[in-house]
PDB file of C-alpha atoms in Angstrom:
ATOM      1  CA  MET B   1     103.421-162.018  -9.474  1.00  0.00           C
ATOM      2  CA  SER B   2     100.519-163.951 -10.959  1.00  0.00           C
ATOM      3  CA  ARG B   3      96.811-163.677 -10.547  1.00  0.00           C
ATOM      4  CA  PRO B   4      95.550-165.922  -7.694  1.00  0.00           C
ATOM      5  CA  SER B   5      92.762-168.300  -8.629  1.00  0.00           C
ATOM      6  CA  LEU B   6      89.187-167.161  -8.000  1.00  0.00           C
ATOM      7  CA  THR B   7      90.375-163.593  -7.396  1.00  0.00           C
ATOM      8  CA  THR B   8      89.640-160.713  -9.751  1.00  0.00           C
ATOM      9  CA  ASP B   9      92.273-158.091 -10.479  1.00  0.00           C
ATOM     10  CA  THR B  10      90.248-155.545  -8.529  1.00  0.00           C
ATOM     11  CA  ASP B  11      89.885-157.853  -5.523  1.00  0.00           C
ATOM     12  CA  TYR B  12      93.616-158.495  -5.547  1.00  0.00           C
ATOM     13  CA  CYS B  13      94.427-154.771  -5.698  1.00  0.00           C
ATOM     14  CA  ALA B  14      91.913-153.965  -2.962  1.00  0.00           C
ATOM     15  CA  ALA B  15      93.435-156.590  -0.657  1.00  0.00           C
ATOM     16  CA  LEU B  16      96.955-155.317  -1.336  1.00  0.00           C
ATOM     17  CA  VAL B  17      96.018-151.722  -0.543  1.00  0.00           C
ATOM     18  CA  ARG B  18      93.975-152.794   2.496  1.00  0.00           C
ATOM     19  CA  ASP B  19      96.934-154.673   3.964  1.00  0.00           C
ATOM     20  CA  LEU B  20      99.790-152.290   3.073  1.00  0.00           C
ATOM     21  CA  ASP B  21      98.290-148.804   2.611  1.00  0.00           C
ATOM     22  CA  ARG B  22      95.357-148.689   4.986  1.00  0.00           C
ATOM     23  CA  ASP B  23      94.874-144.917   4.851  1.00  0.00           C
ATOM     24  CA  ARG B  24      94.322-144.847   1.109  1.00  0.00           C
ATOM     25  CA  TYR B  25      92.221-148.012   1.263  1.00  0.00           C
ATOM     26  CA  VAL B  26      89.774-146.422   3.685  1.00  0.00           C
ATOM     27  CA  ALA B  27      89.730-143.228   1.610  1.00  0.00           C
ATOM     28  CA  ASP B  28      88.915-145.265  -1.497  1.00  0.00           C
ATOM     29  CA  LEU B  29      85.880-146.720   0.266  1.00  0.00           C
ATOM     30  CA  PHE B  30      84.428-143.195   0.389  1.00  0.00           C
ATOM     31  CA  ALA B  31      84.400-143.133  -3.428  1.00  0.00           C
ATOM     32  CA  PRO B  32      81.410-144.365  -5.465  1.00  0.00           C
ATOM     33  CA  ALA B  33      81.508-148.061  -6.318  1.00  0.00           C
ATOM     34  CA  GLY B  34      81.993-147.415 -10.055  1.00  0.00           C
ATOM     35  CA  PRO B  35      85.437-145.775  -9.997  1.00  0.00           C
ATOM     36  CA  ARG B  36      86.602-147.478  -6.804  1.00  0.00           C
ATOM     37  CA  GLY B  37      88.321-150.316  -8.662  1.00  0.00           C
ATOM     38  CA  ALA B  38      90.471-147.846 -10.612  1.00  0.00           C
ATOM     39  CA  LEU B  39      91.501-146.158  -7.357  1.00  0.00           C
ATOM     40  CA  PHE B  40      92.490-149.518  -5.900  1.00  0.00           C
ATOM     41  CA  ALA B  41      94.554-150.169  -9.049  1.00  0.00           C
ATOM     42  CA  LEU B  42      96.393-146.836  -8.770  1.00  0.00           C
ATOM     43  CA  HIS B  43      97.151-147.352  -5.111  1.00  0.00           C
ATOM     44  CA  ALA B  44      98.141-151.001  -5.547  1.00  0.00           C
ATOM     45  CA  PHE B  45     100.609-149.866  -8.231  1.00  0.00           C
ATOM     46  CA  ASN B  46     102.008-147.369  -5.738  1.00  0.00           C
ATOM     47  CA  VAL B  47     102.324-150.098  -3.100  1.00  0.00           C
ATOM     48  CA  GLU B  48     104.264-152.254  -5.546  1.00  0.00           C
ATOM     49  CA  VAL B  49     106.762-149.603  -6.619  1.00  0.00           C
ATOM     50  CA  SER B  50     107.176-148.025  -3.181  1.00  0.00           C
ATOM     51  CA  ARG B  51     108.192-151.401  -1.728  1.00  0.00           C
ATOM     52  CA  VAL B  52     110.818-152.264  -4.340  1.00  0.00           C
ATOM     53  CA  ARG B  53     113.627-151.268  -1.956  1.00  0.00           C
ATOM     54  CA  GLU B  54     112.381-153.802   0.602  1.00  0.00           C
ATOM     55  CA  ALA B  55     112.389-156.650  -1.911  1.00  0.00           C
ATOM     56  CA  ILE B  56     115.856-156.258  -3.421  1.00  0.00           C
ATOM     57  CA  THR B  57     119.440-156.971  -2.409  1.00  0.00           C
ATOM     58  CA  ASN B  58     121.053-154.306  -4.610  1.00  0.00           C
ATOM     59  CA  PRO B  59     119.983-151.181  -6.526  1.00  0.00           C
ATOM     60  CA  LEU B  60     120.436-152.820  -9.935  1.00  0.00           C
ATOM     61  CA  ALA B  61     117.720-155.361  -9.115  1.00  0.00           C
ATOM     62  CA  GLY B  62     115.449-152.468  -8.192  1.00  0.00           C
ATOM     63  CA  GLU B  63     116.238-150.689 -11.453  1.00  0.00           C
ATOM     64  CA  VAL B  64     115.190-153.859 -13.308  1.00  0.00           C
ATOM     65  CA  ARG B  65     111.853-153.965 -11.473  1.00  0.00           C
ATOM     66  CA  LEU B  66     111.098-150.323 -12.174  1.00  0.00           C
ATOM     67  CA  HIS B  67     112.087-150.819 -15.802  1.00  0.00           C
ATOM     68  CA  TRP B  68     109.577-153.670 -16.048  1.00  0.00           C
ATOM     69  CA  TRP B  69     106.862-151.290 -14.934  1.00  0.00           C
ATOM     70  CA  ARG B  70     107.958-148.693 -17.495  1.00  0.00           C
ATOM     71  CA  GLU B  71     107.694-151.299 -20.230  1.00  0.00           C
ATOM     72  CA  ALA B  72     104.329-152.439 -18.900  1.00  0.00           C
ATOM     73  CA  LEU B  73     103.013-148.869 -19.146  1.00  0.00           C
ATOM     74  CA  ALA B  74     104.352-148.632 -22.687  1.00  0.00           C
ATOM     75  CA  GLY B  75     102.873-151.992 -23.627  1.00  0.00           C
ATOM     76  CA  GLY B  76     106.241-153.642 -24.127  1.00  0.00           C
ATOM     77  CA  ALA B  77     106.991-155.578 -20.935  1.00  0.00           C
ATOM     78  CA  ARG B  78     108.251-159.096 -21.425  1.00  0.00           C
ATOM     79  CA  GLY B  79     105.883-161.885 -20.611  1.00  0.00           C
ATOM     80  CA  ASP B  80     102.165-161.606 -20.250  1.00  0.00           C
ATOM     81  CA  VAL B  81     101.477-158.337 -18.459  1.00  0.00           C
ATOM     82  CA  GLN B  82      97.850-159.367 -18.092  1.00  0.00           C
ATOM     83  CA  ALA B  83      99.002-162.173 -15.770  1.00  0.00           C
ATOM     84  CA  ASN B  84     100.071-159.523 -13.271  1.00  0.00           C
ATOM     85  CA  PRO B  85      96.853-158.456 -11.502  1.00  0.00           C
ATOM     86  CA  VAL B  86      98.126-154.996 -10.534  1.00  0.00           C
ATOM     87  CA  ALA B  87      99.466-154.238 -14.011  1.00  0.00           C
ATOM     88  CA  ALA B  88      96.286-155.537 -15.662  1.00  0.00           C
ATOM     89  CA  ALA B  89      94.054-153.439 -13.398  1.00  0.00           C
ATOM     90  CA  LEU B  90      96.225-150.361 -13.821  1.00  0.00           C
ATOM     91  CA  LEU B  91      96.239-150.592 -17.623  1.00  0.00           C
ATOM     92  CA  ALA B  92      92.455-151.021 -17.582  1.00  0.00           C
ATOM     93  CA  ALA B  93      92.102-147.909 -15.405  1.00  0.00           C
ATOM     94  CA  ILE B  94      94.371-145.932 -17.734  1.00  0.00           C
ATOM     95  CA  GLU B  95      92.266-146.867 -20.743  1.00  0.00           C
ATOM     96  CA  THR B  96      88.893-146.376 -19.056  1.00  0.00           C
ATOM     97  CA  TYR B  97      89.670-142.978 -17.544  1.00  0.00           C
ATOM     98  CA  ARG B  98      92.253-141.799 -20.100  1.00  0.00           C
ATOM     99  CA  LEU B  99      94.849-141.265 -17.401  1.00  0.00           C
ATOM    100  CA  PRO B 100      98.115-139.617 -18.478  1.00  0.00           C
ATOM    101  CA  ARG B 101     100.820-142.271 -18.641  1.00  0.00           C
ATOM    102  CA  ALA B 102     103.454-139.539 -18.358  1.00  0.00           C
ATOM    103  CA  SER B 103     102.459-138.970 -14.715  1.00  0.00           C
ATOM    104  CA  LEU B 104     102.970-142.648 -13.917  1.00  0.00           C
ATOM    105  CA  GLU B 105     106.278-142.702 -15.768  1.00  0.00           C
ATOM    106  CA  ALA B 106     107.435-139.661 -13.763  1.00  0.00           C
ATOM    107  CA  LEU B 107     106.404-141.452 -10.568  1.00  0.00           C
ATOM    108  CA  LEU B 108     108.601-144.416 -11.531  1.00  0.00           C
ATOM    109  CA  GLU B 109     111.475-142.053 -12.290  1.00  0.00           C
ATOM    110  CA  ALA B 110     111.133-140.433  -8.871  1.00  0.00           C
ATOM    111  CA  ARG B 111     111.046-143.829  -7.164  1.00  0.00           C
ATOM    112  CA  GLN B 112     114.572-144.551  -8.375  1.00  0.00           C
ATOM    113  CA  PHE B 113     115.749-142.358  -5.517  1.00  0.00           C
ATOM    114  CA  ASP B 114     114.424-144.968  -3.076  1.00  0.00           C
ATOM    115  CA  LEU B 115     116.933-147.543  -4.324  1.00  0.00           C
ATOM    116  CA  TYR B 116     120.005-145.657  -3.164  1.00  0.00           C
ATOM    117  CA  ASP B 117     121.365-144.220   0.083  1.00  0.00           C
ATOM    118  CA  ASP B 118     122.122-140.694  -1.144  1.00  0.00           C
ATOM    119  CA  ALA B 119     120.683-137.801   0.820  1.00  0.00           C
ATOM    120  CA  MET B 120     117.867-135.825  -0.758  1.00  0.00           C
ATOM    121  CA  PRO B 121     119.838-132.887  -2.274  1.00  0.00           C
ATOM    122  CA  THR B 122     117.608-129.924  -1.370  1.00  0.00           C
ATOM    123  CA  VAL B 123     114.260-128.984   0.126  1.00  0.00           C
ATOM    124  CA  ASN B 124     113.080-128.199  -3.402  1.00  0.00           C
ATOM    125  CA  ASP B 125     114.096-131.697  -4.472  1.00  0.00           C
ATOM    126  CA  LEU B 126     112.116-133.151  -1.563  1.00  0.00           C
ATOM    127  CA  GLU B 127     109.038-131.194  -2.647  1.00  0.00           C
ATOM    128  CA  GLY B 128     109.600-132.338  -6.222  1.00  0.00           C
ATOM    129  CA  TYR B 129     109.886-135.973  -5.147  1.00  0.00           C
ATOM    130  CA  ALA B 130     106.665-135.650  -3.150  1.00  0.00           C
ATOM    131  CA  GLY B 131     104.984-133.948  -6.091  1.00  0.00           C
ATOM    132  CA  GLU B 132     105.883-136.687  -8.563  1.00  0.00           C
ATOM    133  CA  THR B 133     104.788-139.453  -6.196  1.00  0.00           C
ATOM    134  CA  SER B 134     102.129-138.490  -3.655  1.00  0.00           C
ATOM    135  CA  SER B 135     100.727-135.441  -5.466  1.00  0.00           C
ATOM    136  CA  ALA B 136     100.589-137.348  -8.742  1.00  0.00           C
ATOM    137  CA  LEU B 137      98.555-140.124  -7.120  1.00  0.00           C
ATOM    138  CA  ILE B 138      96.047-137.617  -5.772  1.00  0.00           C
ATOM    139  CA  ARG B 139      95.789-135.855  -9.118  1.00  0.00           C
ATOM    140  CA  LEU B 140      95.281-139.140 -10.982  1.00  0.00           C
ATOM    141  CA  ALA B 141      92.604-140.125  -8.464  1.00  0.00           C
ATOM    142  CA  THR B 142      90.769-136.840  -9.089  1.00  0.00           C
ATOM    143  CA  LEU B 143      90.758-137.618 -12.822  1.00  0.00           C
ATOM    144  CA  VAL B 144      89.151-140.965 -12.051  1.00  0.00           C
ATOM    145  CA  LEU B 145      86.523-139.378  -9.827  1.00  0.00           C
ATOM    146  CA  ALA B 146      85.860-136.322 -12.018  1.00  0.00           C
ATOM    147  CA  PRO B 147      87.378-136.566 -15.520  1.00  0.00           C
ATOM    148  CA  GLU B 148      87.010-132.814 -16.027  1.00  0.00           C
ATOM    149  CA  ALA B 149      89.005-131.988 -12.879  1.00  0.00           C
ATOM    150  CA  GLY B 150      90.299-128.434 -13.261  1.00  0.00           C
ATOM    151  CA  THR B 151      93.244-126.285 -12.297  1.00  0.00           C
ATOM    152  CA  ALA B 152      92.041-125.798  -8.715  1.00  0.00           C
ATOM    153  CA  SER B 153      92.173-129.550  -8.293  1.00  0.00           C
ATOM    154  CA  ALA B 154      95.732-129.663  -9.649  1.00  0.00           C
ATOM    155  CA  GLU B 155      96.868-126.972  -7.210  1.00  0.00           C
ATOM    156  CA  ALA B 156      95.181-128.678  -4.262  1.00  0.00           C
ATOM    157  CA  ALA B 157      96.672-132.033  -5.254  1.00  0.00           C
ATOM    158  CA  GLY B 158     100.134-130.513  -5.474  1.00  0.00           C
ATOM    159  CA  HIS B 159     100.063-129.120  -1.954  1.00  0.00           C
ATOM    160  CA  ALA B 160      98.154-132.069  -0.458  1.00  0.00           C
ATOM    161  CA  GLY B 161     100.624-134.568  -1.856  1.00  0.00           C
ATOM    162  CA  VAL B 162     103.631-132.728  -0.449  1.00  0.00           C
ATOM    163  CA  ALA B 163     101.993-132.398   2.971  1.00  0.00           C
ATOM    164  CA  TYR B 164     101.056-136.082   3.075  1.00  0.00           C
ATOM    165  CA  ALA B 165     104.373-137.348   1.699  1.00  0.00           C
ATOM    166  CA  VAL B 166     106.606-135.243   3.938  1.00  0.00           C
ATOM    167  CA  THR B 167     104.554-136.264   6.967  1.00  0.00           C
ATOM    168  CA  GLY B 168     104.840-139.906   5.951  1.00  0.00           C
ATOM    169  CA  LEU B 169     108.603-139.640   5.453  1.00  0.00           C
ATOM    170  CA  LEU B 170     108.953-138.067   8.889  1.00  0.00           C
ATOM    171  CA  ARG B 171     106.926-140.891  10.423  1.00  0.00           C
ATOM    172  CA  ALA B 172     109.149-143.407   8.637  1.00  0.00           C
ATOM    173  CA  PHE B 173     112.390-141.604   9.544  1.00  0.00           C
ATOM    174  CA  PRO B 174     113.491-144.247  12.101  1.00  0.00           C
ATOM    175  CA  VAL B 175     112.964-147.062   9.580  1.00  0.00           C
ATOM    176  CA  HIS B 176     114.794-145.237   6.814  1.00  0.00           C
ATOM    177  CA  ALA B 177     117.688-144.332   9.125  1.00  0.00           C
ATOM    178  CA  ARG B 178     118.178-147.963  10.163  1.00  0.00           C
ATOM    179  CA  ARG B 179     118.662-149.023   6.561  1.00  0.00           C
ATOM    180  CA  GLY B 180     120.788-146.031   5.608  1.00  0.00           C
ATOM    181  CA  GLN B 181     118.230-144.064   3.622  1.00  0.00           C
ATOM    182  CA  CYS B 182     118.171-140.294   3.981  1.00  0.00           C
ATOM    183  CA  TYR B 183     115.210-138.236   2.800  1.00  0.00           C
ATOM    184  CA  LEU B 184     116.321-135.252   4.893  1.00  0.00           C
ATOM    185  CA  PRO B 185     117.524-132.531   2.476  1.00  0.00           C
ATOM    186  CA  LEU B 186     121.292-132.146   2.413  1.00  0.00           C
ATOM    187  CA  ASP B 187     121.083-128.363   2.135  1.00  0.00           C
ATOM    188  CA  LEU B 188     119.073-128.275   5.364  1.00  0.00           C
ATOM    189  CA  LEU B 189     121.468-130.675   7.090  1.00  0.00           C
ATOM    190  CA  THR B 190     124.485-128.650   5.970  1.00  0.00           C
ATOM    191  CA  ALA B 191     122.930-125.421   7.225  1.00  0.00           C
ATOM    192  CA  HIS B 192     122.754-127.080  10.642  1.00  0.00           C
ATOM    193  CA  LYS B 193     126.322-128.463  10.429  1.00  0.00           C
ATOM    194  CA  LEU B 194     125.109-132.027   9.943  1.00  0.00           C
ATOM    195  CA  THR B 195     126.037-134.685   7.401  1.00  0.00           C
ATOM    196  CA  ARG B 196     124.082-137.491   5.789  1.00  0.00           C
ATOM    197  CA  GLU B 197     125.904-139.856   8.151  1.00  0.00           C
ATOM    198  CA  ASP B 198     124.662-137.863  11.156  1.00  0.00           C
ATOM    199  CA  ALA B 199     121.097-138.188   9.879  1.00  0.00           C
ATOM    200  CA  VAL B 200     121.258-142.001   9.839  1.00  0.00           C
ATOM    201  CA  SER B 201     123.583-142.475  12.831  1.00  0.00           C
ATOM    202  CA  GLY B 202     120.924-143.274  15.409  1.00  0.00           C
ATOM    203  CA  GLN B 203     122.295-140.474  17.599  1.00  0.00           C
ATOM    204  CA  ALA B 204     119.895-137.621  18.285  1.00  0.00           C
ATOM    205  CA  SER B 205     121.134-134.039  18.556  1.00  0.00           C
ATOM    206  CA  PRO B 206     119.535-130.590  18.959  1.00  0.00           C
ATOM    207  CA  ALA B 207     120.529-129.782  15.379  1.00  0.00           C
ATOM    208  CA  LEU B 208     118.827-132.891  14.017  1.00  0.00           C
ATOM    209  CA  MET B 209     115.705-132.154  16.042  1.00  0.00           C
ATOM    210  CA  GLU B 210     115.657-128.664  14.513  1.00  0.00           C
ATOM    211  CA  VAL B 211     115.878-130.071  10.974  1.00  0.00           C
ATOM    212  CA  LEU B 212     112.942-132.403  11.672  1.00  0.00           C
ATOM    213  CA  ALA B 213     110.974-129.503  13.157  1.00  0.00           C
ATOM    214  CA  ILE B 214     111.571-127.397  10.028  1.00  0.00           C
ATOM    215  CA  LEU B 215     110.226-130.223   7.866  1.00  0.00           C
ATOM    216  CA  ARG B 216     107.118-130.474  10.034  1.00  0.00           C
ATOM    217  CA  VAL B 217     106.565-126.758   9.453  1.00  0.00           C
ATOM    218  CA  LEU B 218     106.964-127.389   5.716  1.00  0.00           C
ATOM    219  CA  ALA B 219     104.306-130.105   5.846  1.00  0.00           C
ATOM    220  CA  ARG B 220     101.923-127.843   7.782  1.00  0.00           C
ATOM    221  CA  ARG B 221     102.429-125.031   5.273  1.00  0.00           C
ATOM    222  CA  HIS B 222     101.497-127.265   2.368  1.00  0.00           C
ATOM    223  CA  TYR B 223      98.549-128.633   4.353  1.00  0.00           C
ATOM    224  CA  GLY B 224      97.222-125.105   4.833  1.00  0.00           C
ATOM    225  CA  ALA B 225      97.704-124.261   1.155  1.00  0.00           C
ATOM    226  CA  ALA B 226      95.890-127.452   0.150  1.00  0.00           C
ATOM    227  CA  MET B 227      92.923-126.669   2.366  1.00  0.00           C
ATOM    228  CA  THR B 228      92.683-123.201   0.837  1.00  0.00           C
ATOM    229  CA  ALA B 229      92.858-124.573  -2.714  1.00  0.00           C
ATOM    230  CA  LEU B 230      90.166-127.157  -1.959  1.00  0.00           C
ATOM    231  CA  ALA B 231      87.577-124.383  -1.989  1.00  0.00           C
ATOM    232  CA  GLY B 232      87.622-124.571  -5.792  1.00  0.00           C
ATOM    233  CA  VAL B 233      87.480-128.352  -6.131  1.00  0.00           C
ATOM    234  CA  ASN B 234      84.561-130.412  -7.463  1.00  0.00           C
ATOM    235  CA  PRO B 235      83.006-132.242  -4.446  1.00  0.00           C
ATOM    236  CA  ALA B 236      83.146-135.490  -6.443  1.00  0.00           C
ATOM    237  CA  GLU B 237      86.938-135.395  -6.142  1.00  0.00           C
ATOM    238  CA  LEU B 238      87.070-135.261  -2.343  1.00  0.00           C
ATOM    239  CA  PRO B 239      87.833-138.953  -1.640  1.00  0.00           C
ATOM    240  CA  ALA B 240      91.181-138.420  -3.401  1.00  0.00           C
ATOM    241  CA  PHE B 241      92.095-135.843  -0.763  1.00  0.00           C
ATOM    242  CA  LEU B 242      90.855-137.681   2.304  1.00  0.00           C
ATOM    243  CA  PRO B 243      94.261-139.019   3.524  1.00  0.00           C
ATOM    244  CA  LEU B 244      95.352-135.379   3.826  1.00  0.00           C
ATOM    245  CA  MET B 245      93.119-135.093   6.881  1.00  0.00           C
ATOM    246  CA  LEU B 246      95.478-137.358   8.836  1.00  0.00           C
ATOM    247  CA  VAL B 247      98.374-134.918   8.494  1.00  0.00           C
ATOM    248  CA  PRO B 248      97.680-132.571  11.450  1.00  0.00           C
ATOM    249  CA  GLY B 249      97.243-135.415  13.939  1.00  0.00           C
ATOM    250  CA  ASP B 250     100.393-137.192  12.745  1.00  0.00           C
ATOM    251  CA  LEU B 251     102.415-133.983  12.984  1.00  0.00           C
ATOM    252  CA  ASP B 252     101.016-133.269  16.444  1.00  0.00           C
ATOM    253  CA  ALA B 253     102.157-136.714  17.598  1.00  0.00           C
ATOM    254  CA  MET B 254     105.664-136.073  16.302  1.00  0.00           C
ATOM    255  CA  GLU B 255     105.784-132.693  18.070  1.00  0.00           C
ATOM    256  CA  ARG B 256     105.741-134.435  21.434  1.00  0.00           C
ATOM    257  CA  PRO B 257     109.165-135.083  23.025  1.00  0.00           C
ATOM    258  CA  HIS B 258     110.567-138.369  21.738  1.00  0.00           C
ATOM    259  CA  ASP B 259     113.696-140.047  20.402  1.00  0.00           C
ATOM    260  CA  PRO B 260     113.627-139.269  16.650  1.00  0.00           C
ATOM    261  CA  PHE B 261     115.159-142.679  15.932  1.00  0.00           C
ATOM    262  CA  ALA B 262     112.332-144.463  17.749  1.00  0.00           C
ATOM    263  CA  ALA B 263     108.954-144.934  16.110  1.00  0.00           C
ATOM    264  CA  VAL B 264     106.211-142.603  17.322  1.00  0.00           C
ATOM    265  CA  PRO B 265     103.434-144.809  18.719  1.00  0.00           C
ATOM    266  CA  ALA B 266     100.760-145.171  16.068  1.00  0.00           C
ATOM    267  CA  ALA B 267      97.210-144.147  16.834  1.00  0.00           C
ATOM    268  CA  PRO B 268      94.842-147.108  17.233  1.00  0.00           C
ATOM    269  CA  ALA B 269      93.281-148.187  13.946  1.00  0.00           C
ATOM    270  CA  LEU B 270      89.822-147.177  15.160  1.00  0.00           C
ATOM    271  CA  ALA B 271      91.051-143.698  16.089  1.00  0.00           C
ATOM    272  CA  ARG B 272      92.627-143.292  12.658  1.00  0.00           C
ATOM    273  CA  LEU B 273      89.398-144.412  11.020  1.00  0.00           C
ATOM    274  CA  TRP B 274      87.482-141.876  13.124  1.00  0.00           C
ATOM    275  CA  ARG B 275      89.849-139.103  11.988  1.00  0.00           C
ATOM    276  CA  LEU B 276      89.226-140.025   8.358  1.00  0.00           C
ATOM    277  CA  TRP B 277      85.452-140.053   8.879  1.00  0.00           C
ATOM    278  CA  ARG B 278      85.550-136.636  10.538  1.00  0.00           C
ATOM    279  CA  GLY B 279      87.954-135.462   7.856  1.00  0.00           C
ATOM    280  CA  ALA B 280      85.406-136.255   5.154  1.00  0.00           C
ATOM    281  CA  GLY B 281      83.060-133.745   6.780  1.00  0.00           C
ATOM    282  CA  ALA B 282      85.817-131.142   7.038  1.00  0.00           C
ATOM    283  CA  LEU B 283      86.578-131.521   3.337  1.00  0.00           C
ATOM    284  CA  ARG B 284      82.933-131.002   2.426  1.00  0.00           C
ATOM    285  CA  LYS B 285      82.903-127.801   4.480  1.00  0.00           C
ATOM    286  CA  ALA B 286      86.075-126.592   2.740  1.00  0.00           C
ATOM    287  CA  VAL B 287      84.436-127.058  -0.653  1.00  0.00           C
ATOM    288  CA  LYS B 288      81.215-125.329   0.432  1.00  0.00           C
ATOM    289  CA  ALA B 289      83.314-122.313   1.408  1.00  0.00           C
ATOM    290  CA  ARG B 290      83.864-121.481  -2.269  1.00  0.00           C
TER     291      ARG B 290
END
C-alpha cells in the first residue's frame, strides 16, 4: 500500500474507516477535531489487520502480513514504513499520545486466530480474543481522548469490547461459516453435542440455535456491565464507547426467528446513525449517574 497523491495520511485513514467500518467512523466524528485523526489511524489499522484473511490464499501469507505490522510497530519493517499511510498515521498517533505498543502487539497476536479454521477453544478464549481486539481498541481510544484515563475506563472498555465483538461475530456468523471459520467456542458446542463441522455446515439445528442464544446472553451481560462501569468514566472518553450503543438493537434483530446461516437484514444506514446519535445522549446520562 502506498500513499495516494494529494491525500494526507489522516484523509486516507478516514476514508478507509468510513468505507469499511462505518460504526466506528461515525463514532469518531463525535470526538473533538484534534484527536480525531489518531482515532482514524487506530481504526484504519484495525481494518487492515482484520481483513487479512480476506486478502490471502493461505495462512502463511497472512502470518507474513501480520509480521510486517509487528516490525512496523517495532520500527524494523522492511521498506519505507512512512510510505504506508495507515502505518505512518498509526506511528504518529503512538508517539503523540504515548500509546502502549504492547496493546497493539497483543491485538496482532490475537488476529492470528483469524487466519485458521480452528474452533475457538472456550468461552473464556472468546472473551480473551474480544478483549485483545475490540476492548483494546476502545481502551486505546480513551487514552487518545483523555490521556489520564483511569481504572474505571479500563473496566468499561473491557466489558464494552467483549459485548461489541461478540455481537459483531454473531452478525458475521453466516459469512464465517461459509468460509469455514468458527468463532463459536468448542466447549459450548461440545456441551450441546455439536462439532466444529456442525457449526459451519449450513444446517441449522435446535442445539446450534441454543449455542447462539447463549452467546447473545453473554454479549448482553457484558453490555450491562459496561454501562454500569461507565458511571466512573471521564465524559471526554465517551466517543470511544459510542459503538457499544448499537449492541442491544443488533441483538434484538438476531433474536427474531431466522435461519442462522442467512444474514440478518441490516438496519438502514440512517436508522443506525440515529441509534448512534441517541446513544451519545444515553452515554452522557450514564456518566452523570456517578
